[in-house]
Tab-separated table of C-alpha atoms in Angstrom:
chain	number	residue	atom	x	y	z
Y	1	UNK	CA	0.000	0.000	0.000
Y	2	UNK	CA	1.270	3.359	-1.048
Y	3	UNK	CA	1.941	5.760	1.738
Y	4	UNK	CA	1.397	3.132	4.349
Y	5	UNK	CA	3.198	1.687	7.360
Y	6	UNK	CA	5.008	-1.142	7.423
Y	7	UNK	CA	5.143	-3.310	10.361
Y	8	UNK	CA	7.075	-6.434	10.621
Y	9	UNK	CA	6.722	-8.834	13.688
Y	10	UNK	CA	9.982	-10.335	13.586
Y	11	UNK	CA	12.460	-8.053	13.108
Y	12	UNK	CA	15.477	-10.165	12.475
Y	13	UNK	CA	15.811	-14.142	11.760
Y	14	UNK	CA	19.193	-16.476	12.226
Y	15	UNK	CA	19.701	-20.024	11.482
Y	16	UNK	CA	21.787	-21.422	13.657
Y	17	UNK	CA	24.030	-24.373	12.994
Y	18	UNK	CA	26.498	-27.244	14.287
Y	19	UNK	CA	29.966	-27.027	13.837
Y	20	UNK	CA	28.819	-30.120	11.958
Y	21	UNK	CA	26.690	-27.709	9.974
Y	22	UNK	CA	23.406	-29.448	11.113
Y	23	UNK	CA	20.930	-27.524	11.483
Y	24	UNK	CA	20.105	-26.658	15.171
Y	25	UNK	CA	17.388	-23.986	14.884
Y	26	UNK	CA	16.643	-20.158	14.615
Y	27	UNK	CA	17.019	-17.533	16.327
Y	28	UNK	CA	14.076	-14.925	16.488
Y	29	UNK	CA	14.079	-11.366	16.771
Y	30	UNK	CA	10.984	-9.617	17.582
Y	31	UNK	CA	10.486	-5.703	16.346
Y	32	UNK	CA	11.070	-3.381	19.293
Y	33	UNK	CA	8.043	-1.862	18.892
Y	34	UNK	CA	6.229	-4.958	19.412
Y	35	UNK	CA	7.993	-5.591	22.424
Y	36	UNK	CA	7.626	-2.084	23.592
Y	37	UNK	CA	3.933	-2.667	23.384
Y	38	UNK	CA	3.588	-5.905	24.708
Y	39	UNK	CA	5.530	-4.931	27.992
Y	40	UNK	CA	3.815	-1.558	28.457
Y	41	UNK	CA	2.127	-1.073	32.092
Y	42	UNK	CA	-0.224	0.843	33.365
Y	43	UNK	CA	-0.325	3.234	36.473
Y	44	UNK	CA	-0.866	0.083	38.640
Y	45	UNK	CA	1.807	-1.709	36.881
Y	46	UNK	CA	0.006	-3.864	35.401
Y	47	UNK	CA	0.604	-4.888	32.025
Y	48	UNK	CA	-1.973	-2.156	30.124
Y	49	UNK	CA	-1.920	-4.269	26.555
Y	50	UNK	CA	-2.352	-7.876	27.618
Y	51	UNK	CA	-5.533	-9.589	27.794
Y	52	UNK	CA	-4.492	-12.507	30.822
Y	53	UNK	CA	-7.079	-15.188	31.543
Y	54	UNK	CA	-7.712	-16.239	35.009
Y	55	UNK	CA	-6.352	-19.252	36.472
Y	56	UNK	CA	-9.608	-20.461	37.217
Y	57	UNK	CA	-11.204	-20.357	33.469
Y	58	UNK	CA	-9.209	-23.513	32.926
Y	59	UNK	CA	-11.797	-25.051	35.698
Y	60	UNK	CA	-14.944	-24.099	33.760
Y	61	UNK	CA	-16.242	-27.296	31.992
Y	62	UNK	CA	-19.302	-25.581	29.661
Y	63	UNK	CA	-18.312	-24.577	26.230
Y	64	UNK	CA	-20.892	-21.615	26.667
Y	65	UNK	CA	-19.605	-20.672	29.873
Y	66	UNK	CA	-16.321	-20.555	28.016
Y	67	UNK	CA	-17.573	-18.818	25.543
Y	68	UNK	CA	-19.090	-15.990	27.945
Y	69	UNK	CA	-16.226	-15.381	29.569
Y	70	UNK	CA	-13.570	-14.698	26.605
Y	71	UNK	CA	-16.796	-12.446	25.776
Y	72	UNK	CA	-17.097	-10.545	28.853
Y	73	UNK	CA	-13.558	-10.364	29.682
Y	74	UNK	CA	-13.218	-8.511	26.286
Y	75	UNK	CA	-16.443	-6.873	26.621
Y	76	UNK	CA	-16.708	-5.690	30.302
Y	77	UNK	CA	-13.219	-4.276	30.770
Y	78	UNK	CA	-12.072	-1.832	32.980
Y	79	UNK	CA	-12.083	0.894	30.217
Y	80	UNK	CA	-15.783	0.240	29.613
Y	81	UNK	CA	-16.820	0.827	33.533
Y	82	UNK	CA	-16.543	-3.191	33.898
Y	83	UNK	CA	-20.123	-3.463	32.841
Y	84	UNK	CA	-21.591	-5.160	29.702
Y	85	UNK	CA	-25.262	-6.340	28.885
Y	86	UNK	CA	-26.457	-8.346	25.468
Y	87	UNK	CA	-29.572	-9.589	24.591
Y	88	UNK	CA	-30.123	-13.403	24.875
Y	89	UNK	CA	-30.465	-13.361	20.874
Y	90	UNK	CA	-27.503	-11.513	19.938
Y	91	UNK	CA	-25.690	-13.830	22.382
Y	92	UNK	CA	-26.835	-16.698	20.311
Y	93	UNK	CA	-26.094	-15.691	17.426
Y	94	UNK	CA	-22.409	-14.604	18.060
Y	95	UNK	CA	-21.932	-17.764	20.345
Y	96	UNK	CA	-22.847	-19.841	17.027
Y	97	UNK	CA	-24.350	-22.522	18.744
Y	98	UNK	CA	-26.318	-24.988	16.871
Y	99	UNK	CA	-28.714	-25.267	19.666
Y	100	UNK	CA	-32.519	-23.812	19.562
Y	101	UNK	CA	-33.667	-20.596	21.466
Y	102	UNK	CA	-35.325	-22.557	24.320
Y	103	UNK	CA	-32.442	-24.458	24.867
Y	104	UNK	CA	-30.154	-21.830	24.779
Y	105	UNK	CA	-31.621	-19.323	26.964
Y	106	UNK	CA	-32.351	-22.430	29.593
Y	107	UNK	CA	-28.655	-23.141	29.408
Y	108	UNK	CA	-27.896	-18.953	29.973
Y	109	UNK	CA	-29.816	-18.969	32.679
Y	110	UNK	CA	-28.384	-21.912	34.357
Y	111	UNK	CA	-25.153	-20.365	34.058
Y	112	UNK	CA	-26.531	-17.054	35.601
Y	113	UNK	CA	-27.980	-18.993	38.607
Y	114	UNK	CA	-24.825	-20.088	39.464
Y	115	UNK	CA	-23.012	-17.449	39.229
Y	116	UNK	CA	-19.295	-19.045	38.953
Y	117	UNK	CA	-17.686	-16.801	36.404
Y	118	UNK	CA	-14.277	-16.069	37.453
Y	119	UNK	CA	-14.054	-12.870	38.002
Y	120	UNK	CA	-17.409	-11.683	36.916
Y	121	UNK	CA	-20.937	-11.235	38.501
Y	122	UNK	CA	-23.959	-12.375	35.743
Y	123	UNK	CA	-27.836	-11.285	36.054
Y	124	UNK	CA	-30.511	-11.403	33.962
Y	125	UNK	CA	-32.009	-8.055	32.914
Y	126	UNK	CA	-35.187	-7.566	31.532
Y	127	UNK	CA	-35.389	-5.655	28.703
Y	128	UNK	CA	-38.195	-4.313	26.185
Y	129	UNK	CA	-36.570	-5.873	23.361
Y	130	UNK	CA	-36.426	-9.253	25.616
Y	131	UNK	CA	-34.110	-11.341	28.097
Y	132	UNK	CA	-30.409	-10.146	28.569
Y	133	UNK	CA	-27.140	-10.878	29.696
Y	134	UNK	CA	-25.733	-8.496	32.514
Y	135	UNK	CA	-22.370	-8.311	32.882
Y	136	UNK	CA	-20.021	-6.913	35.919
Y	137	UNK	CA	-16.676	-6.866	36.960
Y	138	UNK	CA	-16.384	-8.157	40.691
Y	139	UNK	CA	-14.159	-5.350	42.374
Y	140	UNK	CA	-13.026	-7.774	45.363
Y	141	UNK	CA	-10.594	-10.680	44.872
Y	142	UNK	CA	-12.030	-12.382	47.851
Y	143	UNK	CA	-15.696	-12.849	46.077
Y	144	UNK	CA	-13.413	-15.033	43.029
Y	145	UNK	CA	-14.289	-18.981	43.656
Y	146	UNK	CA	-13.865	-21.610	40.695
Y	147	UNK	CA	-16.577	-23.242	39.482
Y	148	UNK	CA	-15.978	-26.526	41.442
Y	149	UNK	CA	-15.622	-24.821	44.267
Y	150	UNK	CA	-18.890	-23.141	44.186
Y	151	UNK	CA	-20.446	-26.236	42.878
Y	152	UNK	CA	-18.797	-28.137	45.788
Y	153	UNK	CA	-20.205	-25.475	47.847
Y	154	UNK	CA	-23.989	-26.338	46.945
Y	155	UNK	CA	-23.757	-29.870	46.895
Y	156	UNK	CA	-22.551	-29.226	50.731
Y	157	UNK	CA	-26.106	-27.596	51.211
C-alpha cells in the first residue's frame, strides 16, 4: 500500500548451525516496537496491553460458559466501567451454537444462577426488546471462587 506503514513482527531471523553444519534452529528477533507494546504497564503496573485469563477459566467445563467469559472479559473491561449487557439473541447468534432458542436461553440462565464466572458477577435483565445478559466486573478478589468450588459449595447444602 502506497503511503502506508510497514510493520514487521519479527524483526530479524538467524539459522543457527552445528559445527557439523546441522541444522540446530533459529534464532528470532521480535520488532522493538512490538515488544515495547507488549511490555507496556499501566499506572498500577500492570501490564496495560495484555488480555491474561484467570487461572480459574481452565476449571470451567461448559463450552458456553467458556464462551461468555472470553466475551465478557473482552467486553466488560475496565475501560468500559466493567459493565456489559447483550440480549439473549444476539448472544446466540455470536456464540454460534447450533442449539434452539429454548435451549439456549435455559442453558444462559443456568449459568446465571450459578453465578461461577471467574471474576465476573452475571444477572438477567429484563429488557423491552427481551431477556439479557448483565455483565459486571467483581471489584473484590475475595468474592473469586472456581466453578468446582462453588459447585462443591452447593452440593454441601
Amino acid at each position: 500500500e502506497k503511503g502506508g506503514i510497514e510493520f514487521y513482527w519479527i524483526s530479524h531471523l538467524e539459522h543457527l548451525q552445528r559445527r557439523s553444519n546441522g541444522e540446530v534452529g533459529y534464532e528470532v528477533y521480535l520488532d522493538p516496537k512490538l515488544h515495547e507494546w507488549a511490555t507496556a504497564r499501566d499506572d498500577d503496573g500492570k501490564l496495560s496491553n495484555i488480555l491474561t485469563l484467570d487461572n480459574h477459566y481452565f476449571d470451567i467445563t461448559s463450552g458456553l460458559e467458556r464462551w461468555l467469559y472470553l466475551w465478557a472479559r473482552k467486553s466488560a473491561s475496565w475501560k468500559h466501567d466493567g459493565f456489559w449487557q447483550e440480549s439473549f439473541e444476539l448472544l446466540r447468534e455470536k456464540s454460534s451454537t447450533t442449539r434452539g432458542t429454548r435451549q439456549f436461553r435455559h442453558h444462559l440462565r443456568q449459568i446465571i444462577k450459578r453465578n461461577a464466572m471467574p471474576g465476573y458477577d452475571l444477572m438477567e435483565i429484563t429488557t423491552p426488546k427481551g431477556p439479557a445478559l448483565g455483565v459486571s466486573r467483581r471489584q473484590d478478589s475475595t468474592l473469586l471462587m472456581s466453578p468446582k468450588s462453588i459447585e462443591q459449595r452447593s452440593l454441601e447444602l
